[in-house]
Short mmCIF file of C-alpha atoms (C1' of nucleotides) in Angstrom, two decimals:
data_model
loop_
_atom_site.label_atom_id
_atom_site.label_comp_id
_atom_site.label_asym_id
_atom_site.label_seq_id
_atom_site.Cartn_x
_atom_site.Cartn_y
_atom_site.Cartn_z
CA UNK A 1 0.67 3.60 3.66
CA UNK A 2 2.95 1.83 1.52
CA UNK A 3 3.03 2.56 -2.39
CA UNK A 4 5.69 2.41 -4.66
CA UNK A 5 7.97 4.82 -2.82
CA UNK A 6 7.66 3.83 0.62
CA UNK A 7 8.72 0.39 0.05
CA UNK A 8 11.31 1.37 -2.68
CA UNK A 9 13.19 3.10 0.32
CA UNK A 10 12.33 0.64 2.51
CA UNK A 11 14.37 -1.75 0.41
CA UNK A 12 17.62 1.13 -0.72
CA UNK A 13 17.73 1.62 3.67
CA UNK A 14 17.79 -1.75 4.41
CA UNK A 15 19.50 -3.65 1.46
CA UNK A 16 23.23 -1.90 2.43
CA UNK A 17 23.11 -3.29 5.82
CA UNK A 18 21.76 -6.67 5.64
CA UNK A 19 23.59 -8.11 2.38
CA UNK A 20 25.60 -10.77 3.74
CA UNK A 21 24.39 -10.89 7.20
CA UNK A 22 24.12 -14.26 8.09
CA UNK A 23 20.75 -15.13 10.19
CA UNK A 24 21.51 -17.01 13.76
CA UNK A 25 17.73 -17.35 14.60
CA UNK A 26 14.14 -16.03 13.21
CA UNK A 27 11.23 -16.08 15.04
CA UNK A 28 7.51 -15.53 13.85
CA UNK A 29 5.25 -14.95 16.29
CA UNK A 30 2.04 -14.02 14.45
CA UNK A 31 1.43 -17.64 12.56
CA UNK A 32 -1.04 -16.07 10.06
CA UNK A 33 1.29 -13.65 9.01
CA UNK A 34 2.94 -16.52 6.53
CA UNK A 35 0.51 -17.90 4.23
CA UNK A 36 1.89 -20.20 2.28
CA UNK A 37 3.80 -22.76 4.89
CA UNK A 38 3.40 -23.69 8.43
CA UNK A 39 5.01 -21.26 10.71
CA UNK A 40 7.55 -23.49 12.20
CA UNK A 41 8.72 -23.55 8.44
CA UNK A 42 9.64 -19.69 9.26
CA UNK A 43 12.41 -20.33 11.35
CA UNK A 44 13.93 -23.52 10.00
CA UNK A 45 13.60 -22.05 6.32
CA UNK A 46 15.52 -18.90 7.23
CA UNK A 47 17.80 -20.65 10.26
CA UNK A 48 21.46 -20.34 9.04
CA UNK A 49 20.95 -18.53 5.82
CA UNK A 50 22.73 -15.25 4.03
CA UNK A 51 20.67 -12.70 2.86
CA UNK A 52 21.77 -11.43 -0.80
CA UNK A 53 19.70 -8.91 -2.46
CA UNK A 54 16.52 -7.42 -1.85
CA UNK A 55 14.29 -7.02 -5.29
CA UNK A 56 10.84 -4.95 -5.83
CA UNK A 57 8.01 -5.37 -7.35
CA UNK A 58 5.31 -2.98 -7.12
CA UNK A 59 4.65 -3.01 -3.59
CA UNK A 60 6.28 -6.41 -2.80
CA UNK A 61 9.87 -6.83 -1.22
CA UNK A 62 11.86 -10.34 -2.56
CA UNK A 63 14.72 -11.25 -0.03
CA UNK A 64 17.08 -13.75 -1.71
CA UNK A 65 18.68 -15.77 -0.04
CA UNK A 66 21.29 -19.05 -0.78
CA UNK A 67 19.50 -22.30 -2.09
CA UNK A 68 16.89 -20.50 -4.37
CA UNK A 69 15.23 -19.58 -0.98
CA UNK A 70 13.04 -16.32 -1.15
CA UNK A 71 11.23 -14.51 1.86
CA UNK A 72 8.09 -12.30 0.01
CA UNK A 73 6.76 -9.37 2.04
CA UNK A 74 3.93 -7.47 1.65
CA UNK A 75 3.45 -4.68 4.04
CA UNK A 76 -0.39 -3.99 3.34
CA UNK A 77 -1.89 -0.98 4.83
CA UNK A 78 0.45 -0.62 8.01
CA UNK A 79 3.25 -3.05 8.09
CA UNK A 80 7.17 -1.89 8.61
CA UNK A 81 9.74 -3.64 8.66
CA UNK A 82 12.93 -2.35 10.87
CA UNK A 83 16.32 -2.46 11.24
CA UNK A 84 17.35 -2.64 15.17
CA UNK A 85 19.66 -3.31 17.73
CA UNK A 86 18.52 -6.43 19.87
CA UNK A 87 18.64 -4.33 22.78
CA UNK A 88 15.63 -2.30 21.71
CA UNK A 89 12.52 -2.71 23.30
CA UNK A 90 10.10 -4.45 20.54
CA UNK A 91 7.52 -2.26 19.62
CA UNK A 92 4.03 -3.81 20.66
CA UNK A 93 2.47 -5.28 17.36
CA UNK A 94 6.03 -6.96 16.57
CA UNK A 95 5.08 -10.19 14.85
CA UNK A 96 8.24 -11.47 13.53
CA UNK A 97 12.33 -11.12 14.56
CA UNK A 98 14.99 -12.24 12.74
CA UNK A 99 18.55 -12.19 14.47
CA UNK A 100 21.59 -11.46 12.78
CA UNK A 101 25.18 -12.43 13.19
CA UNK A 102 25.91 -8.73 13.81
CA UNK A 103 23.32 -8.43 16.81
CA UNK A 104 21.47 -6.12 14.66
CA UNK A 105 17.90 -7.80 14.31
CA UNK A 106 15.40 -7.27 11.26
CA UNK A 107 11.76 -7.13 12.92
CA UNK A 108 8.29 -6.97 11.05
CA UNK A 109 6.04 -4.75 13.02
CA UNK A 110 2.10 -4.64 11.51
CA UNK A 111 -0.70 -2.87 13.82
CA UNK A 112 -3.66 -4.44 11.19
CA UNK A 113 -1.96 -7.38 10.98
CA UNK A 114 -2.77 -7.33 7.19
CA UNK A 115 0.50 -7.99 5.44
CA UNK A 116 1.60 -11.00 4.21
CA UNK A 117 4.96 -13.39 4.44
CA UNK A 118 5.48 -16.20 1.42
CA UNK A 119 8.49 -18.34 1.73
CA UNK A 120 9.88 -20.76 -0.51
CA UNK A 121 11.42 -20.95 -4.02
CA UNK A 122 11.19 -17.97 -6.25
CA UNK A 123 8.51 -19.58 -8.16
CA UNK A 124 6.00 -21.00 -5.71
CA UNK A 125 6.32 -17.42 -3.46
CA UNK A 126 5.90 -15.39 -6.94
CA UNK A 127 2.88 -17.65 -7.75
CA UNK A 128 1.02 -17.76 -4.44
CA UNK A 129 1.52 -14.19 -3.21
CA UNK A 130 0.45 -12.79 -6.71
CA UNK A 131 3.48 -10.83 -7.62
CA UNK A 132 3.66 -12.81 -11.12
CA UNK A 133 0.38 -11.48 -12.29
CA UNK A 134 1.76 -7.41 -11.35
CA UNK A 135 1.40 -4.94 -14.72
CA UNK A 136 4.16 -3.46 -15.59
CA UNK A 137 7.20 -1.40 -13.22
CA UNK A 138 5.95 2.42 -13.73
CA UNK A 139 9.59 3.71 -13.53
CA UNK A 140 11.38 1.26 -15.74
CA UNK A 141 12.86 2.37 -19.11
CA UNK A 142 10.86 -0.52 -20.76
CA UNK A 143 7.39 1.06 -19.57
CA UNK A 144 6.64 3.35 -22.87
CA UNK A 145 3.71 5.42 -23.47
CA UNK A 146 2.38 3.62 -26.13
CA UNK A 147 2.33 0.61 -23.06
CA UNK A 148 1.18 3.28 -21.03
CA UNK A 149 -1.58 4.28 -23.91
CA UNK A 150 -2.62 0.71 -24.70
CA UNK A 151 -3.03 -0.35 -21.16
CA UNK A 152 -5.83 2.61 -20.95
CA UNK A 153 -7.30 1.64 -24.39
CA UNK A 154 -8.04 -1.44 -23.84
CA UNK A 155 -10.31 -0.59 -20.64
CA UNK A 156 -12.06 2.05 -21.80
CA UNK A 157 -15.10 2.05 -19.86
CA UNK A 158 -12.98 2.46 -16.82
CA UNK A 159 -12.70 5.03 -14.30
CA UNK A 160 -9.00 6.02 -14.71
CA UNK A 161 -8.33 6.73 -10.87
CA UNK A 162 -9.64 2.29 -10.31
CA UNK A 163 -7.45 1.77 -13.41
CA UNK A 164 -4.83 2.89 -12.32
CA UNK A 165 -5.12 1.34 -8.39
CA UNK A 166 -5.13 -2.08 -10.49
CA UNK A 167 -1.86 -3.51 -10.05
CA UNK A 168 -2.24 -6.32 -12.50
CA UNK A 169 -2.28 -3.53 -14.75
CA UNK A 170 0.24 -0.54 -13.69
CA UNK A 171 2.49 -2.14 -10.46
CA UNK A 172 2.68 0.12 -7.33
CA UNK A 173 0.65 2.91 -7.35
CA UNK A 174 -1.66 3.51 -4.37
CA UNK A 175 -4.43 5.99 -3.21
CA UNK A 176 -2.29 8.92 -2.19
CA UNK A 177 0.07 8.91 -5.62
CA UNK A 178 -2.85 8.73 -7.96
CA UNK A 179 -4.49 11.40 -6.52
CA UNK A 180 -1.68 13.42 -6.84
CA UNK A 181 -0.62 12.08 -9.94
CA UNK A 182 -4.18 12.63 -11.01
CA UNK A 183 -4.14 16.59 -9.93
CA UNK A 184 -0.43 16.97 -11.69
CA UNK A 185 -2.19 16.03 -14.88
CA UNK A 186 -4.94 17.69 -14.41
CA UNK A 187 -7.47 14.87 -15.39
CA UNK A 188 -10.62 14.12 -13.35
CA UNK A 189 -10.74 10.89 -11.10
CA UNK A 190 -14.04 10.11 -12.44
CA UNK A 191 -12.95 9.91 -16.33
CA UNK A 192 -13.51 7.26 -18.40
CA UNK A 193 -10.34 5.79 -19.48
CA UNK A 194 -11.23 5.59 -23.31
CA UNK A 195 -12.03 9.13 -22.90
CA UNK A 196 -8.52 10.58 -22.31
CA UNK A 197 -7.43 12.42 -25.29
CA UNK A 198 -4.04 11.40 -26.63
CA UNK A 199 -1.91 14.30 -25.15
CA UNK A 200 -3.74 13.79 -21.94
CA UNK A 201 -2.84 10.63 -21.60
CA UNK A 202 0.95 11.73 -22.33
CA UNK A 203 0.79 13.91 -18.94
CA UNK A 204 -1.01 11.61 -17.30
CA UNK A 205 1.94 9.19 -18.26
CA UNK A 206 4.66 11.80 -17.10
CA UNK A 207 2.97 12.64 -13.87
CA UNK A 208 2.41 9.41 -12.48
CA UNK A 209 6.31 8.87 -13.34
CA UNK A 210 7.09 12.20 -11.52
CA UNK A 211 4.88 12.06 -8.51
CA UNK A 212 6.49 8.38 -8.03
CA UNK A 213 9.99 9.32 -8.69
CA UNK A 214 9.53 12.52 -6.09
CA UNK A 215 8.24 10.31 -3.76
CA UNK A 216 11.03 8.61 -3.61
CA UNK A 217 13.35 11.64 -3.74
CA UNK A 218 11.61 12.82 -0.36
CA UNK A 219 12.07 9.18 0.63
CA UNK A 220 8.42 8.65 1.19
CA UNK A 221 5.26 9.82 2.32
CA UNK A 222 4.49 9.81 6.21
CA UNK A 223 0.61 10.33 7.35
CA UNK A 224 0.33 7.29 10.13
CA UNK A 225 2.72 4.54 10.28
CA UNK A 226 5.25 4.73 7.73
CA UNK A 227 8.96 4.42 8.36
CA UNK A 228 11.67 3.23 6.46
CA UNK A 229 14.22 0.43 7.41
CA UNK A 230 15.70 2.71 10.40
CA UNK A 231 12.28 3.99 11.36
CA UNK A 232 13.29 7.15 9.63
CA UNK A 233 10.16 8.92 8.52
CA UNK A 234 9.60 10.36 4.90
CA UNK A 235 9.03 13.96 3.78
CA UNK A 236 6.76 13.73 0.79
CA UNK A 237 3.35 14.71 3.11
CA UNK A 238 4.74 18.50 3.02
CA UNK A 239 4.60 18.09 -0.83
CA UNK A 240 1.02 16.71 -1.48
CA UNK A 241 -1.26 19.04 -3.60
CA UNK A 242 -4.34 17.50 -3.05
CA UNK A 243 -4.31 14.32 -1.00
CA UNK A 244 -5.85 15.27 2.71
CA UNK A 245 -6.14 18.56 1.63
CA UNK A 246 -9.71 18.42 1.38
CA UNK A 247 -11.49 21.86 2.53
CA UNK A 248 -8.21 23.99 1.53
CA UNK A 249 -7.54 26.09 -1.30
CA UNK A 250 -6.12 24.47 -4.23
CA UNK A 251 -2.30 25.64 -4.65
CA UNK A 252 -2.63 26.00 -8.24
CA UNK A 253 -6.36 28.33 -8.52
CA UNK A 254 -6.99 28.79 -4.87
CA UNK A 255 -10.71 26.49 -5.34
CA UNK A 256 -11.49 24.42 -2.65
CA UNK A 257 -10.15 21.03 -2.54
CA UNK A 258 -13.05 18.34 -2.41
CA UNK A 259 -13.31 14.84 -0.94
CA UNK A 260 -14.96 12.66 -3.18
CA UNK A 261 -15.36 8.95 -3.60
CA UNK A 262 -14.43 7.34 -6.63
CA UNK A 263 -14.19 3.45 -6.80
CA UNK A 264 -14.94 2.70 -3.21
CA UNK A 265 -12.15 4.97 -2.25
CA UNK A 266 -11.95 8.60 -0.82
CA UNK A 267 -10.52 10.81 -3.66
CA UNK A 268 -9.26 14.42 -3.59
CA UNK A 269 -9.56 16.71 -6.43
CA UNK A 270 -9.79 20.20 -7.32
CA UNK A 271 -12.56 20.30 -9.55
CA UNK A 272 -11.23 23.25 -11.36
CA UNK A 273 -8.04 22.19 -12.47
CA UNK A 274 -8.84 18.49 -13.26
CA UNK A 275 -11.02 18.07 -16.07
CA UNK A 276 -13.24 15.38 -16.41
CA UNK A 277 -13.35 13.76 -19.96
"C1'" DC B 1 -16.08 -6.44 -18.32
"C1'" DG B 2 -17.32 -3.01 -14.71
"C1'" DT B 3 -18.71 -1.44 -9.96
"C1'" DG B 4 -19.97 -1.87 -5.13
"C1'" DT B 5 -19.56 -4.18 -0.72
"C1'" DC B 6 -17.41 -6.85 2.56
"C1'" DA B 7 -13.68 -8.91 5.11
"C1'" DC B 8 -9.16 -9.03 7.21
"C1'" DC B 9 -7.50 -6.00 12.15
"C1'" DT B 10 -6.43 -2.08 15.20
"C1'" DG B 11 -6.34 2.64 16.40
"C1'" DA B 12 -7.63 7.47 15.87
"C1'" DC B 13 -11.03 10.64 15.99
"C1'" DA B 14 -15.75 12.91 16.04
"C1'" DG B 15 -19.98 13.23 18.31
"C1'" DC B 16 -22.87 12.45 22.05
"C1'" DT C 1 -14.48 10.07 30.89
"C1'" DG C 2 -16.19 6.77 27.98
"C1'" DC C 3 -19.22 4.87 24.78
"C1'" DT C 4 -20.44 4.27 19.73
"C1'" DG C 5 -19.88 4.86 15.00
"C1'" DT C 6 -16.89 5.89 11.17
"C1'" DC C 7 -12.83 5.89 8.76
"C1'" DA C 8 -7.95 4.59 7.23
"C1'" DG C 9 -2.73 4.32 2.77
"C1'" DG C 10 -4.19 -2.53 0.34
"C1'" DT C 11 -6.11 -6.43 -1.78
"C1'" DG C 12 -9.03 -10.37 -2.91
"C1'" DA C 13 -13.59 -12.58 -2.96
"C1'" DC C 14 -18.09 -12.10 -4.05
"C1'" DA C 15 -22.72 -10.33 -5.80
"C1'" DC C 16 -24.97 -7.83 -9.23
#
DNA sequence: CGTGTCACCTGACAGC
DNA sequence: TGCTGTCAGGTGACAC
């Protein structure tokens, strides 16, 4: 569910309406959810506190907050997190609320119950939860080709599509945006990373840049759960070339579009466009 | 270093 | 209708 994009608008919906909103009570209700305090540490972390900015990282969401305080969130496969008014029902796998001094609350609903909550200082959340070990921001000026280039030369016996689902090596990037990033290149899932000829791996390097910045442009993708901060859903699914198109004709050559499985996870190409090197 | 499998949970869906 | 098995966008631990 969420890559890159999703929680990118996640933070741009929520960020405007939260920044200095002062938090009058926060409630956890699924203890595992936080795993790096006790959950009682949940509510009298947070009690009383401003939120300031919202930062991400890859897939992670930083909420700052006075006193060097952060809140770390990672959504997983189907967490959201959701702007409401209090007097809105909760929805039923609602494991925390937070209440604001506006009566707007800020609630963290996960079906899975797979994401994950760090509080603390900026160092001790970025240390347990993992974020300090992410690769590199995809869409930041500083992320070059020739990073780009060495990141895939140094791996070269791996499969490019697992390469580039490592986020200690490129940051945010999930199953549905390299797939499509894959197809917009036109490079094979299955291709060895020291393979990739040099103005390959210069599409490649656009595409995945594209695919991510479109995705955000269409304010994500929507296939299950996700929703932005307003439970707003994204448009990016009507935009997807290959990814759950398997069986249909390719838009590009009109070849079927096959399911495959590539690293443990289910991959869509069109084996006529993408070339396998 | 690389890949495959499992686990964490719940719900959707296919097949019987 | 309802049971069972399979699968799902993420990630880390583990075996080989």
């Amino acid at each position: 569910m969420p890559e890159l994009p999703e929680v990118e608008t996640i933070r741009r919906s929520l960020l405007p309406l939260l920044k200095g909103k002062k938090i009058k009570s926060a409630v956890l209700t699924h203890s595992k959810l936080l795993k790096n305090a006790e959950p009682g540490e949940f509510s009298s972390q947070l009690y009383g506190k401003t939120f300031q900015d919202i930062i991400r990282r890859g897939k992670y969401l930083m909420f700052y907050f006075e006193d060097q305080l952060r809140l770390l969130v990672h959504l997983r496969m189907t967490g959201q997190l959701r702007l409401e008014g209090s007097e809105i029902e909760l929805k039923k796998h609602n494991h925390f609320v937070i209440d604001l001094d506006d009566g707007q609350q800020l609630r963290f609903v996960d079906t899975r119950k797979f994401g994950m909550l760090y509080i603390g200082s900026e160092e001790s959340v970025s240390t347990q939860s993992g974020w300090h070990k992410l690769g590199p921001e995809p869409l930041s000026d500083k992320f070059s080709l020739e990073d780009f280039a060495a990141i895939l030369q140094k791996r070269p016996k791996r499969r490019i599509k697992a390469l580039l689902l490592d986020q200690h090596l490129i940051a945010g990037l999930g199953n549905i945006y390299v797939d499509e990033g894959l197809f917009r290149a036109g490079i094979h899932p299955q291709s060895l990373a020291g393979n990739i000829p040099p103005p390959k791996q210069h599409d490649l390097y656009q595409a995945i840049r594209a695919v991510l910045a479109d995705g955000i442009e269409h304010r994500g993708t929507t296939l299950n759960d996700y929703v932005d901060g307003f439970g707003q859903t994204g448009s990016f699914q009507f935009q997807l070339q290959v990814y759950g198109r398997a069986g249909q004709p390719c838009r590009e050559c009109e070849s079927t579009v096959q399911r495959i499985k590539v690293a443990g996870r289910s991959t869509h190409v069109c084996e006529a466009c993408q070339v396998m090197f």
